[in-house]
Amino acid sequence: MSTQPLTHQLFIDGAFTDGSGSDAFDVISPATGEHVGTVPLPVKADLDAAVAAATTAQRKWAAVNVWERAALCHRVADEIDKRRDELARLQTLEQGKPLAESIADVTEAALLFRVHAEDAVRLYGETLPSRDNTKRMFTFHRAVGVWGIITPWNFPLLMFTEFAAPGLATGNALVVKPPTHTSLTVLKAMECLVAAGVPDGLINILPGDGPFGDALVRHQGIHAIGFIGSSATGAKIQAAAGLKRSIMECSGNGSLVVLADADLDAAAKAAVDGAYPCAGQVCCATERVIVDESVHDAFVEALVRESERVVLGDPFDEKTLLGPLNNEATAAKMDRHMADARERGAQVLVGGQRRTGMPTDLYYEFTVVDDVPVDSLLSREESFGPVVPVITGRDEDDLLRIANDDPLGLQGAVFTRSMTSAFRFIEEMEVGQVVVNESNNWWDVNMPFGGAGARSTGWGRIGGKWTLLDMTDLRTGVISL
Ligand code: NAD
C-alpha cells in the first residue's frame, strides 16, 4: 500500500501545533520501508504548555457530571468506529502488523471507550458503620488529576486508549507520550476525540523519546504516571516518579504449560496462536511452552503441523498472518536469542531466521525451537518475536516449577483435562492471570489484566472497573450529626 506521507502535528490544549522546537521525526514503515509521515519533536516549552492546559482542563472536567463524561466517551467510540479503516491502515503502515489485527485493535479501542463509560456511571462508593452513633461515614471515588501517560509501539492505538478511556470517564486529564515512530495513529485518533467534542486541554499528545518521557515523569504538574512498556524502563520511571501514583504494565515471558493429560492438538494450536499475532510483539504472547516429557513427541509433531498455516508476508495481504517485526532492535534481539539457543544445542524445527528478498529486513520467519535449555535467552528473557520455544519437564510439579522460575509474571496458560490440575495452576502460577485450555495470548476488555505482585511485571490493572479504581482516589467523608 502506498500513500502520500502525512505531516502530522503535536496536539496541545485543543489544537494541532508544530510546537516550539525545530526538529522533526520521519516515520518509516517496517512493512514497506516507505516514508509514512513526519512529526515535529516537542521541547520542554511544549511539555509545560501541555501540563498547564491539562491542569486547567482537569479542574473543570472533574466537576462535570459523570453521565456527561460517559456520553463523551460514547461519542468518541462512534467517531473511532466511523474512521476504523483509515486508522487501521495507518497503524499497519507504521507498526507493521497485519491489517486484520489493526482492524481488531481499532474495534476494541472503540469498545473500550464504551465499556469504561458504562463502568464509570456505576463506580459506587460505600457507607460504613461507625462506632459513634453521631457519625456517618462514606466513601466515593475522585479523579487523581493530571496523568503522564507513556506507551509502547506494539499496540499504538489500544495502549493509548487503555488510559485515555478510563481517564476521561473518571474526570482525569492526560499528557500522553507515544513512541515517536508509532505516533501517527494516536495523533490521527485524536481527530476522533476532537470530533466528539473533548474539551480543550484534557488530552495532549506529545510523541517523544526516552529522555522526553523522563521529563514528563518528573514534571511537577504531573500527579500520576500510567506506563506500558518494558520492565527495565518501568523501573527507571518509578525511580524518577518518587511518590507519584503509578500504574505499571510491563514485560511478560508467558508460559504455556502442556500437562500429560492435555488435548495436544488444542495445545499446539494455542501455542501457535499465542506466538504469531503482532509478530510475537505482545506482552502476553506465548514466550515459552513447557511440556510433559511423556507427551513431548506427539505435541511437537502437532506443533510443527500447526505452524505451517502461519503465512509470512505483506501485512496488507489478506492471506498474511505474520507481518514484519516493528524495528531493528527487536529483530536483532531475535537474532541474538536464536544464536544463543543454537549454541546451547537447541533444535530449530521451523524457521529461525529473517527472510530475505522482502521489502525490509524485518520479516522474521515463524520459528519453532525444541530442546530449549531453561538457562537460554529464549527461556530467560522476553524474546518479543514470532517464536515457540519448547522446554521439557518431568511431571506436573516440575512443569510448574519451571514456569515459576522466571522474574516476570504477567499471564500464563495451562492445558489439562483435570479440574484439580487446572485449579492448582490457577492458584499457584506466579502471574496476574491464568488461562486454562486456551492460548495465554488472550484477554477481554473487562478483565483485569496486569502483573503478579511478587514479580517484576509492574502493578495496577488494565481492564474494566479496575482501571477506573486505579485512576481514582478513594475519598472518605465523615459527617458529625
Ligand atoms: P520501552 O520500555 O522501550 O518503551 C516504552 C515507552 O517508554 C516508550 O514510549 C519509550 O519512549 C518510553 N521510555 C523509554 N525510556 C524512558 C524513560 N527513561 N523515561 C520515560 N519514558 C521512557 O518498551 P517498548 O519496547 O516500547 O515496548 C515493549 C515492552 O512493552 C515489552 O516488554 C512488552 O511486554 C511491554 N508491554 C507490556 C504490556 C502490558 O500490558 N503489561 C502491554 C504492551 C507492551
Short mmCIF file of C-alpha atoms and ligand atoms in Angstrom, two decimals:
data_model
loop_
_atom_site.label_atom_id
_atom_site.label_comp_id
_atom_site.label_asym_id
_atom_site.label_seq_id
_atom_site.Cartn_x
_atom_site.Cartn_y
_atom_site.Cartn_z
CA MET A 1 0.00 0.00 0.00
CA SER A 2 1.49 3.32 -0.97
CA THR A 3 0.23 6.65 0.32
CA GLN A 4 1.36 10.25 0.38
CA PRO A 5 3.45 10.91 3.52
CA LEU A 6 1.42 12.58 6.26
CA THR A 7 2.64 15.63 8.05
CA HIS A 8 1.17 15.43 11.48
CA GLN A 9 1.40 17.83 14.39
CA LEU A 10 1.53 17.67 18.16
CA PHE A 11 -1.77 18.10 19.98
CA ILE A 12 -1.69 20.63 22.83
CA ASP A 13 -4.55 22.48 24.53
CA GLY A 14 -7.15 21.51 21.97
CA ALA A 15 -5.13 22.38 18.86
CA PHE A 16 -2.77 20.68 16.46
CA THR A 17 0.51 22.59 16.52
CA ASP A 18 4.12 22.34 15.35
CA GLY A 19 5.24 23.17 18.88
CA SER A 20 8.24 25.31 19.78
CA GLY A 21 11.05 23.06 18.57
CA SER A 22 12.77 22.90 15.21
CA ASP A 23 13.39 19.15 14.89
CA ALA A 24 11.11 16.61 13.26
CA PHE A 25 10.99 12.81 13.05
CA ASP A 26 10.35 10.75 9.92
CA VAL A 27 8.20 7.66 10.47
CA ILE A 28 9.37 4.81 8.21
CA SER A 29 7.15 1.79 7.58
CA PRO A 30 8.64 -1.51 8.81
CA ALA A 31 6.44 -3.22 6.23
CA THR A 32 7.40 -1.31 3.11
CA GLY A 33 10.37 0.87 4.04
CA GLU A 34 8.47 3.90 2.76
CA HIS A 35 8.25 7.28 4.45
CA VAL A 36 4.84 7.25 6.18
CA GLY A 37 4.90 10.69 7.69
CA THR A 38 6.69 13.30 9.75
CA VAL A 39 6.02 14.53 13.27
CA PRO A 40 7.56 17.58 14.94
CA LEU A 41 9.56 16.77 18.07
CA PRO A 42 8.29 18.61 21.16
CA VAL A 43 10.57 20.54 23.53
CA LYS A 44 10.30 21.49 27.22
CA ALA A 45 8.14 24.56 26.48
CA ASP A 46 5.60 22.29 24.74
CA LEU A 47 5.55 19.98 27.74
CA ASP A 48 4.98 22.94 30.07
CA ALA A 49 2.16 24.21 27.85
CA ALA A 50 0.51 20.75 27.75
CA VAL A 51 0.71 20.29 31.53
CA ALA A 52 -0.67 23.80 32.15
CA ALA A 53 -3.56 23.19 29.77
CA ALA A 54 -4.27 19.79 31.32
CA THR A 55 -4.27 21.30 34.83
CA THR A 56 -6.88 23.92 33.93
CA ALA A 57 -8.99 21.49 31.92
CA GLN A 58 -8.95 18.80 34.58
CA ARG A 59 -10.38 21.07 37.31
CA LYS A 60 -13.39 21.83 35.13
CA TRP A 61 -13.75 18.28 33.83
CA ALA A 62 -13.78 16.68 37.29
CA ALA A 63 -16.81 18.86 38.10
CA VAL A 64 -18.73 17.67 35.02
CA ASN A 65 -21.44 15.14 35.83
CA VAL A 66 -20.27 11.57 35.22
CA TRP A 67 -23.20 10.90 32.83
CA GLU A 68 -21.91 13.72 30.60
CA ARG A 69 -18.36 12.36 30.80
CA ALA A 70 -19.70 8.94 29.83
CA ALA A 71 -21.67 10.45 26.94
CA LEU A 72 -18.46 11.98 25.58
CA CYS A 73 -16.76 8.56 25.72
CA HIS A 74 -19.64 7.02 23.76
CA ARG A 75 -19.33 9.76 21.12
CA VAL A 76 -15.56 9.09 20.87
CA ALA A 77 -16.33 5.40 20.31
CA ASP A 78 -18.74 6.31 17.49
CA GLU A 79 -16.10 8.52 15.84
CA ILE A 80 -13.46 5.77 16.07
CA ASP A 81 -15.89 3.29 14.51
CA LYS A 82 -16.54 5.73 11.65
CA ARG A 83 -12.81 6.03 10.89
CA ARG A 84 -11.97 2.39 11.53
CA ASP A 85 -10.46 1.60 8.15
CA GLU A 86 -8.38 4.77 7.94
CA LEU A 87 -6.96 4.26 11.44
CA ALA A 88 -6.30 0.56 10.84
CA ARG A 89 -4.43 1.15 7.58
CA LEU A 90 -2.29 3.84 9.16
CA GLN A 91 -1.49 1.64 12.15
CA THR A 92 -0.47 -1.26 9.90
CA LEU A 93 1.70 1.02 7.82
CA GLU A 94 3.62 2.45 10.77
CA GLN A 95 3.53 -0.58 13.10
CA GLY A 96 3.71 -3.47 10.60
CA LYS A 97 1.05 -5.81 12.00
CA PRO A 98 -1.44 -7.47 9.59
CA LEU A 99 -4.39 -5.29 8.63
CA ALA A 100 -6.92 -7.69 10.20
CA GLU A 101 -5.17 -7.25 13.56
CA SER A 102 -5.21 -3.46 13.20
CA ILE A 103 -8.94 -3.56 12.42
CA ALA A 104 -9.46 -5.66 15.57
CA ASP A 105 -7.40 -3.14 17.59
CA VAL A 106 -9.42 -0.18 16.35
CA THR A 107 -12.70 -2.01 17.02
CA GLU A 108 -11.51 -2.83 20.51
CA ALA A 109 -10.42 0.77 21.13
CA ALA A 110 -13.97 1.95 20.40
CA LEU A 111 -15.35 -0.76 22.68
CA LEU A 112 -13.01 0.31 25.49
CA PHE A 113 -14.45 3.84 25.39
CA ARG A 114 -17.94 2.31 25.71
CA VAL A 115 -17.03 -0.16 28.47
CA HIS A 116 -15.31 2.48 30.60
CA ALA A 117 -18.21 4.90 30.08
CA GLU A 118 -20.59 2.23 31.38
CA ASP A 119 -18.36 1.33 34.32
CA ALA A 120 -17.83 4.98 35.29
CA VAL A 121 -21.52 5.61 35.97
CA ARG A 122 -21.51 2.60 38.29
CA LEU A 123 -18.36 3.47 40.23
CA TYR A 124 -20.15 3.33 43.55
CA GLY A 125 -18.88 4.28 46.98
CA GLU A 126 -19.93 2.69 50.28
CA THR A 127 -21.45 3.74 53.56
CA LEU A 128 -19.54 2.46 56.55
CA PRO A 129 -20.83 1.56 60.02
CA SER A 130 -19.30 3.77 62.73
CA ARG A 131 -18.66 3.01 66.39
CA ASP A 132 -20.05 6.51 67.10
CA ASN A 133 -23.82 6.90 66.58
CA THR A 134 -23.45 10.61 65.81
CA LYS A 135 -21.20 9.98 62.82
CA ARG A 136 -21.96 8.96 59.26
CA MET A 137 -19.05 7.74 57.12
CA PHE A 138 -18.98 7.12 53.39
CA THR A 139 -16.54 6.72 50.51
CA PHE A 140 -16.53 7.89 46.90
CA HIS A 141 -14.06 7.99 44.01
CA ARG A 142 -12.34 11.16 42.85
CA ALA A 143 -10.11 11.73 39.82
CA VAL A 144 -6.42 11.85 40.72
CA GLY A 145 -5.62 14.85 38.46
CA VAL A 146 -3.16 15.11 35.57
CA TRP A 147 -1.66 11.83 34.36
CA GLY A 148 1.56 11.46 32.39
CA ILE A 149 0.96 8.53 30.03
CA ILE A 150 3.85 6.67 28.37
CA THR A 151 3.03 3.97 25.82
CA PRO A 152 4.89 1.36 23.72
CA TRP A 153 4.83 0.73 19.96
CA ASN A 154 3.24 -2.73 19.75
CA PHE A 155 -0.41 -1.58 20.04
CA PRO A 156 -0.19 2.16 19.26
CA LEU A 157 -3.93 2.89 19.41
CA LEU A 158 -5.01 0.40 22.08
CA MET A 159 -2.32 1.34 24.62
CA PHE A 160 -3.33 5.00 24.29
CA THR A 161 -7.00 4.05 24.69
CA GLU A 162 -6.34 1.87 27.74
CA PHE A 163 -5.58 5.06 29.65
CA ALA A 164 -7.49 7.69 27.67
CA ALA A 165 -10.90 5.99 28.02
CA PRO A 166 -10.85 5.33 31.78
CA GLY A 167 -9.02 8.63 32.35
CA LEU A 168 -11.69 10.69 30.59
CA ALA A 169 -14.55 8.72 32.12
CA THR A 170 -13.29 9.34 35.66
CA GLY A 171 -12.51 13.07 35.31
CA ASN A 172 -8.73 12.99 34.81
CA ALA A 173 -6.61 14.87 32.25
CA LEU A 174 -3.76 13.28 30.30
CA VAL A 175 -0.45 14.30 28.78
CA VAL A 176 0.44 11.37 26.51
CA LYS A 177 3.86 10.42 25.15
CA PRO A 178 3.69 7.71 22.49
CA PRO A 179 6.93 6.46 20.92
CA THR A 180 7.76 8.79 18.03
CA HIS A 181 7.97 6.04 15.40
CA THR A 182 4.37 4.86 16.01
CA SER A 183 2.77 8.17 16.91
CA LEU A 184 0.83 8.88 13.72
CA THR A 185 -2.08 6.55 14.60
CA VAL A 186 -2.52 8.17 18.01
CA LEU A 187 -2.40 11.68 16.52
CA LYS A 188 -4.91 10.62 13.87
CA ALA A 189 -7.15 9.13 16.57
CA MET A 190 -7.06 12.46 18.36
CA GLU A 191 -9.15 13.79 15.47
CA CYS A 192 -11.91 11.40 16.65
CA LEU A 193 -11.77 12.86 20.15
CA VAL A 194 -11.92 16.39 18.75
CA ALA A 195 -14.92 15.49 16.57
CA ALA A 196 -16.62 14.01 19.64
CA GLY A 197 -16.17 17.32 21.50
CA VAL A 198 -13.41 16.60 24.01
CA PRO A 199 -12.74 19.82 25.95
CA ASP A 200 -9.51 21.68 25.13
CA GLY A 201 -6.51 20.68 27.21
CA LEU A 202 -7.96 17.44 28.55
CA ILE A 203 -5.82 15.22 26.33
CA ASN A 204 -2.49 16.32 24.92
CA ILE A 205 -0.26 14.21 22.65
CA LEU A 206 3.50 14.77 22.53
CA PRO A 207 5.42 11.96 20.81
CA GLY A 208 8.97 11.66 22.05
CA ASP A 209 11.92 9.51 23.08
CA GLY A 210 13.05 8.20 26.50
CA PRO A 211 14.57 11.47 27.79
CA PHE A 212 11.39 13.34 26.87
CA GLY A 213 9.39 10.66 28.75
CA ASP A 214 11.68 11.17 31.74
CA ALA A 215 10.96 14.92 31.69
CA LEU A 216 7.24 14.15 31.62
CA VAL A 217 7.53 11.80 34.60
CA ARG A 218 9.49 14.37 36.63
CA HIS A 219 7.29 17.35 35.75
CA GLN A 220 5.92 18.99 38.91
CA GLY A 221 2.47 19.35 37.36
CA ILE A 222 2.11 15.63 36.67
CA HIS A 223 0.35 13.87 39.54
CA ALA A 224 0.40 10.26 38.39
CA ILE A 225 2.04 8.02 35.78
CA GLY A 226 0.43 5.44 33.52
CA PHE A 227 3.14 3.35 31.86
CA ILE A 228 3.05 0.44 29.44
CA GLY A 229 6.43 -0.82 28.28
CA SER A 230 9.42 -2.89 29.33
CA SER A 231 10.24 -3.74 32.94
CA ALA A 232 13.68 -2.11 32.56
CA THR A 233 12.11 1.22 31.58
CA GLY A 234 9.34 0.82 34.17
CA ALA A 235 11.94 0.56 36.94
CA LYS A 236 13.66 3.76 35.72
CA ILE A 237 10.34 5.57 35.53
CA GLN A 238 9.30 4.55 39.02
CA ALA A 239 12.68 5.69 40.38
CA ALA A 240 12.14 9.09 38.73
CA ALA A 241 8.48 9.30 39.80
CA GLY A 242 9.19 9.15 43.53
CA LEU A 243 5.89 9.08 45.40
CA LYS A 244 3.76 9.88 42.38
CA ARG A 245 0.95 7.44 41.94
CA SER A 246 1.50 4.91 39.11
CA ILE A 247 0.07 2.13 37.01
CA MET A 248 2.92 -0.02 35.68
CA GLU A 249 2.17 -2.53 32.93
CA CYS A 250 5.50 -4.10 32.00
CA SER A 251 7.14 -7.11 30.33
CA GLY A 252 5.93 -10.69 30.20
CA ASN A 253 7.58 -14.04 29.43
CA GLY A 254 4.38 -16.05 29.26
CA SER A 255 4.45 -19.80 29.80
CA LEU A 256 2.00 -22.20 28.19
CA VAL A 257 2.16 -25.47 30.12
CA VAL A 258 1.12 -28.74 28.49
CA LEU A 259 0.33 -31.42 31.07
CA ALA A 260 0.37 -35.14 30.30
CA ASP A 261 -3.44 -35.31 30.05
CA ALA A 262 -3.80 -32.31 27.68
CA ASP A 263 -5.62 -32.21 24.36
CA LEU A 264 -2.39 -31.97 22.38
CA ASP A 265 -3.88 -30.68 19.13
CA ALA A 266 -5.65 -27.88 21.00
CA ALA A 267 -2.47 -27.08 22.92
CA ALA A 268 -0.39 -26.98 19.73
CA LYS A 269 -2.92 -24.68 18.06
CA ALA A 270 -2.91 -22.39 21.11
CA ALA A 271 0.89 -22.28 21.22
CA VAL A 272 0.98 -21.10 17.59
CA ASP A 273 -1.94 -18.69 18.13
CA GLY A 274 -0.07 -17.27 21.11
CA ALA A 275 3.15 -16.64 19.23
CA TYR A 276 2.47 -15.12 15.80
CA PRO A 277 -0.02 -12.22 16.34
CA CYS A 278 1.73 -8.85 16.08
CA ALA A 279 4.83 -10.92 15.13
CA GLY A 280 5.06 -12.07 18.74
CA GLN A 281 5.41 -8.48 19.97
CA VAL A 282 2.66 -8.86 22.56
CA CYS A 283 3.24 -8.61 26.32
CA CYS A 284 1.17 -11.77 26.96
CA ALA A 285 2.45 -13.71 23.92
CA THR A 286 3.33 -17.36 24.38
CA GLU A 287 7.04 -16.97 25.05
CA ARG A 288 7.75 -20.47 26.42
CA VAL A 289 5.96 -23.79 26.01
CA ILE A 290 6.69 -26.20 28.86
CA VAL A 291 5.63 -29.73 28.02
CA ASP A 292 5.46 -33.00 29.96
CA GLU A 293 8.12 -35.41 28.63
CA SER A 294 5.57 -38.22 28.28
CA VAL A 295 3.69 -36.30 25.54
CA HIS A 296 6.61 -34.31 24.14
CA ASP A 297 6.97 -36.09 20.79
CA ALA A 298 3.28 -36.09 19.91
CA PHE A 299 2.94 -32.45 20.96
CA VAL A 300 5.94 -31.28 18.93
CA GLU A 301 4.66 -33.12 15.88
CA ALA A 302 1.31 -31.31 16.23
CA LEU A 303 3.12 -28.00 16.80
CA VAL A 304 5.15 -28.27 13.60
CA ARG A 305 1.98 -29.17 11.69
CA GLU A 306 0.12 -26.18 13.14
CA SER A 307 2.95 -23.79 12.33
CA GLU A 308 2.53 -24.46 8.59
CA ARG A 309 -0.54 -22.23 8.46
CA VAL A 310 1.42 -19.11 9.53
CA VAL A 311 1.95 -17.18 6.30
CA LEU A 312 4.67 -14.52 6.48
CA GLY A 313 4.28 -11.59 4.14
CA ASP A 314 2.79 -8.25 3.24
CA PRO A 315 0.60 -7.17 6.19
CA PHE A 316 -1.92 -5.67 3.75
CA ASP A 317 -2.43 -9.07 2.07
CA GLU A 318 -5.46 -10.94 3.49
CA LYS A 319 -3.56 -14.24 3.49
CA THR A 320 -0.81 -12.91 5.74
CA LEU A 321 -0.88 -13.92 9.39
CA LEU A 322 2.64 -12.77 10.21
CA GLY A 323 3.95 -9.34 9.25
CA PRO A 324 7.37 -7.80 9.87
CA LEU A 325 8.84 -7.02 13.26
CA ASN A 326 8.43 -3.38 14.14
CA ASN A 327 12.06 -2.34 14.48
CA GLU A 328 15.67 -3.41 14.09
CA ALA A 329 16.32 -3.63 17.85
CA THR A 330 13.61 -6.30 18.19
CA ALA A 331 14.87 -8.19 15.12
CA ALA A 332 18.43 -8.07 16.48
CA LYS A 333 17.17 -9.45 19.80
CA MET A 334 15.58 -12.39 17.94
CA ASP A 335 18.89 -12.98 16.13
CA ARG A 336 20.70 -12.96 19.48
CA HIS A 337 18.23 -15.31 21.16
CA MET A 338 18.35 -17.75 18.25
CA ALA A 339 22.18 -17.74 18.09
CA ASP A 340 22.29 -18.44 21.83
CA ALA A 341 19.73 -21.28 21.50
CA ARG A 342 21.72 -22.92 18.68
CA GLU A 343 24.97 -22.62 20.65
CA ARG A 344 23.34 -24.35 23.59
CA GLY A 345 22.18 -27.29 21.48
CA ALA A 346 18.51 -26.41 20.90
CA GLN A 347 16.91 -27.86 17.75
CA VAL A 348 15.43 -25.38 15.26
CA LEU A 349 12.48 -27.24 13.71
CA VAL A 350 10.84 -24.42 11.77
CA GLY A 351 12.14 -21.03 10.57
CA GLY A 352 14.83 -19.49 12.73
CA GLN A 353 15.94 -16.56 10.61
CA ARG A 354 14.97 -13.36 8.83
CA ARG A 355 13.51 -13.88 5.37
CA THR A 356 15.49 -12.30 2.57
CA GLY A 357 14.00 -10.68 -0.53
CA MET A 358 11.33 -8.82 1.42
CA PRO A 359 10.77 -5.02 1.22
CA THR A 360 12.60 -4.56 4.56
CA ASP A 361 14.99 -6.64 6.65
CA LEU A 362 12.42 -7.01 9.45
CA TYR A 363 10.48 -10.08 8.25
CA TYR A 364 11.29 -12.92 10.66
CA GLU A 365 10.16 -16.44 9.82
CA PHE A 366 7.76 -18.19 12.17
CA THR A 367 10.02 -20.27 14.36
CA VAL A 368 9.69 -23.44 16.44
CA VAL A 369 12.63 -24.50 18.60
CA ASP A 370 12.81 -27.74 20.56
CA ASP A 371 15.09 -28.84 23.43
CA VAL A 372 15.42 -25.28 24.68
CA PRO A 373 17.57 -25.18 27.83
CA VAL A 374 15.96 -23.33 30.75
CA ASP A 375 19.02 -21.11 31.12
CA SER A 376 18.99 -19.94 27.48
CA LEU A 377 17.97 -16.42 26.47
CA LEU A 378 14.86 -17.80 24.74
CA SER A 379 13.71 -19.14 28.09
CA ARG A 380 15.05 -16.50 30.50
CA GLU A 381 14.07 -13.32 28.63
CA GLU A 382 11.07 -11.97 26.77
CA SER A 383 12.01 -12.58 23.09
CA PHE A 384 9.20 -10.46 21.62
CA GLY A 385 9.33 -12.29 18.30
CA PRO A 386 7.40 -14.99 16.39
CA VAL A 387 8.92 -17.97 18.18
CA VAL A 388 7.68 -21.01 20.10
CA PRO A 389 10.49 -22.34 22.33
CA VAL A 390 9.75 -25.82 23.71
CA ILE A 391 11.12 -26.79 27.12
CA THR A 392 10.55 -30.27 28.54
CA GLY A 393 9.80 -31.15 32.18
CA ARG A 394 9.38 -34.42 34.11
CA ASP A 395 5.93 -34.13 35.68
CA GLU A 396 3.34 -31.64 36.88
CA ASP A 397 5.47 -30.39 39.80
CA ASP A 398 8.46 -29.90 37.52
CA LEU A 399 6.42 -28.06 34.87
CA LEU A 400 5.02 -25.68 37.49
CA ARG A 401 8.49 -25.12 38.95
CA ILE A 402 9.94 -24.24 35.50
CA ALA A 403 7.00 -21.90 34.77
CA ASN A 404 7.54 -20.09 38.07
CA ASP A 405 11.31 -19.89 37.68
CA ASP A 406 11.01 -16.52 35.98
CA PRO A 407 11.44 -12.95 37.25
CA LEU A 408 8.44 -11.83 35.16
CA GLY A 409 4.83 -12.82 35.76
CA LEU A 410 2.11 -11.45 33.50
CA GLN A 411 -0.13 -14.16 32.05
CA GLY A 412 0.17 -17.95 31.90
CA ALA A 413 -1.76 -20.82 30.37
CA VAL A 414 -2.19 -24.50 31.14
CA PHE A 415 -3.63 -27.33 29.06
CA THR A 416 -5.17 -30.15 31.06
CA ARG A 417 -8.35 -32.22 31.32
CA SER A 418 -8.10 -32.32 35.12
CA MET A 419 -10.09 -29.81 37.16
CA THR A 420 -7.71 -30.37 40.06
CA SER A 421 -4.63 -29.55 37.97
CA ALA A 422 -6.38 -26.55 36.39
CA PHE A 423 -7.12 -25.11 39.82
CA ARG A 424 -3.62 -25.85 41.03
CA PHE A 425 -2.14 -23.79 38.18
CA ILE A 426 -4.71 -21.01 38.59
CA GLU A 427 -3.74 -20.76 42.24
CA GLU A 428 -0.01 -21.47 42.09
CA MET A 429 1.32 -19.95 38.85
CA GLU A 430 3.03 -16.65 39.72
CA VAL A 431 1.22 -14.47 37.18
CA GLY A 432 -1.64 -11.98 37.16
CA GLN A 433 -3.94 -14.15 35.03
CA VAL A 434 -4.07 -17.88 34.25
CA VAL A 435 -5.89 -19.14 31.18
CA VAL A 436 -6.95 -22.79 31.08
CA ASN A 437 -7.17 -24.63 27.74
CA GLU A 438 -6.62 -21.52 25.62
CA SER A 439 -3.57 -19.56 24.47
CA ASN A 440 -2.12 -17.21 27.07
CA ASN A 441 -2.31 -14.54 24.37
CA TRP A 442 -5.95 -13.95 25.29
CA TRP A 443 -7.74 -11.13 27.08
CA ASP A 444 -11.03 -9.35 27.25
CA VAL A 445 -11.91 -5.70 27.72
CA ASN A 446 -13.50 -6.06 31.13
CA MET A 447 -10.97 -8.47 32.56
CA PRO A 448 -8.39 -7.07 35.00
CA PHE A 449 -5.01 -7.51 33.30
CA GLY A 450 -1.62 -6.96 34.94
CA GLY A 451 1.36 -8.49 36.68
CA ALA A 452 1.70 -10.67 39.78
CA GLY A 453 2.75 -8.68 42.84
CA ALA A 454 5.76 -10.88 43.54
CA ARG A 455 7.24 -10.44 40.06
CA SER A 456 8.84 -7.61 38.03
CA THR A 457 5.94 -7.01 35.67
CA GLY A 458 4.51 -3.99 37.45
CA TRP A 459 1.24 -3.27 39.23
CA GLY A 460 -2.23 -1.90 38.65
CA ARG A 461 -4.79 -3.39 36.33
CA ILE A 462 -5.87 -2.59 32.78
CA GLY A 463 -9.48 -3.52 32.02
CA GLY A 464 -12.98 -2.91 33.30
CA LYS A 465 -13.71 -1.12 36.58
CA TRP A 466 -10.24 -1.95 37.89
CA THR A 467 -8.57 0.73 35.76
CA LEU A 468 -11.17 3.21 37.00
CA LEU A 469 -10.28 2.29 40.57
CA ASP A 470 -6.57 2.66 39.78
CA MET A 471 -7.09 6.07 38.15
CA THR A 472 -9.13 7.48 41.05
CA ASP A 473 -8.53 8.23 44.72
CA LEU A 474 -10.79 6.74 47.33
CA ARG A 475 -12.10 9.73 49.30
CA THR A 476 -13.79 9.26 52.68
CA GLY A 477 -16.40 11.68 54.04
CA VAL A 478 -17.31 11.82 57.74
CA ILE A 479 -20.38 13.79 58.92
CA SER A 480 -20.99 14.52 62.59
CA LEU A 481 -24.73 14.85 63.17
P1 NAD B 1 10.17 0.51 26.24
O1 NAD B 1 10.23 0.30 27.72
O2 NAD B 1 11.43 0.54 25.49
O3 NAD B 1 9.42 1.88 25.90
C1 NAD B 1 8.11 2.15 26.36
C2 NAD B 1 7.92 3.65 26.40
O4 NAD B 1 8.77 4.21 27.41
C3 NAD B 1 8.26 4.38 25.11
O5 NAD B 1 7.31 5.38 24.88
C4 NAD B 1 9.63 4.97 25.41
O6 NAD B 1 9.93 6.12 24.63
C5 NAD B 1 9.47 5.33 26.88
N1 NAD B 1 10.72 5.49 27.63
C6 NAD B 1 11.91 4.89 27.43
N2 NAD B 1 12.79 5.26 28.39
C7 NAD B 1 12.13 6.10 29.22
C8 NAD B 1 12.49 6.82 30.41
N3 NAD B 1 13.70 6.70 30.95
N4 NAD B 1 11.56 7.58 30.99
C9 NAD B 1 10.32 7.69 30.48
N5 NAD B 1 9.92 7.05 29.36
C10 NAD B 1 10.82 6.26 28.74
O7 NAD B 1 9.18 -0.60 25.71
P2 NAD B 1 8.80 -0.91 24.21
O8 NAD B 1 9.93 -1.59 23.56
O9 NAD B 1 8.23 0.31 23.59
O10 NAD B 1 7.58 -1.93 24.42
C11 NAD B 1 7.73 -3.28 24.57
C12 NAD B 1 7.56 -3.70 26.02
O11 NAD B 1 6.28 -3.31 26.49
C13 NAD B 1 7.61 -5.21 26.17
O12 NAD B 1 8.41 -5.54 27.28
C14 NAD B 1 6.15 -5.59 26.45
O13 NAD B 1 5.98 -6.77 27.20
C15 NAD B 1 5.67 -4.38 27.20
N6 NAD B 1 4.22 -4.27 27.15
C16 NAD B 1 3.51 -4.54 28.27
C17 NAD B 1 2.12 -4.51 28.26
C18 NAD B 1 1.30 -4.84 29.47
O14 NAD B 1 0.09 -4.59 29.48
N7 NAD B 1 1.91 -5.39 30.53
C19 NAD B 1 1.46 -4.17 27.06
C20 NAD B 1 2.21 -3.89 25.93
C21 NAD B 1 3.61 -3.94 25.99
#
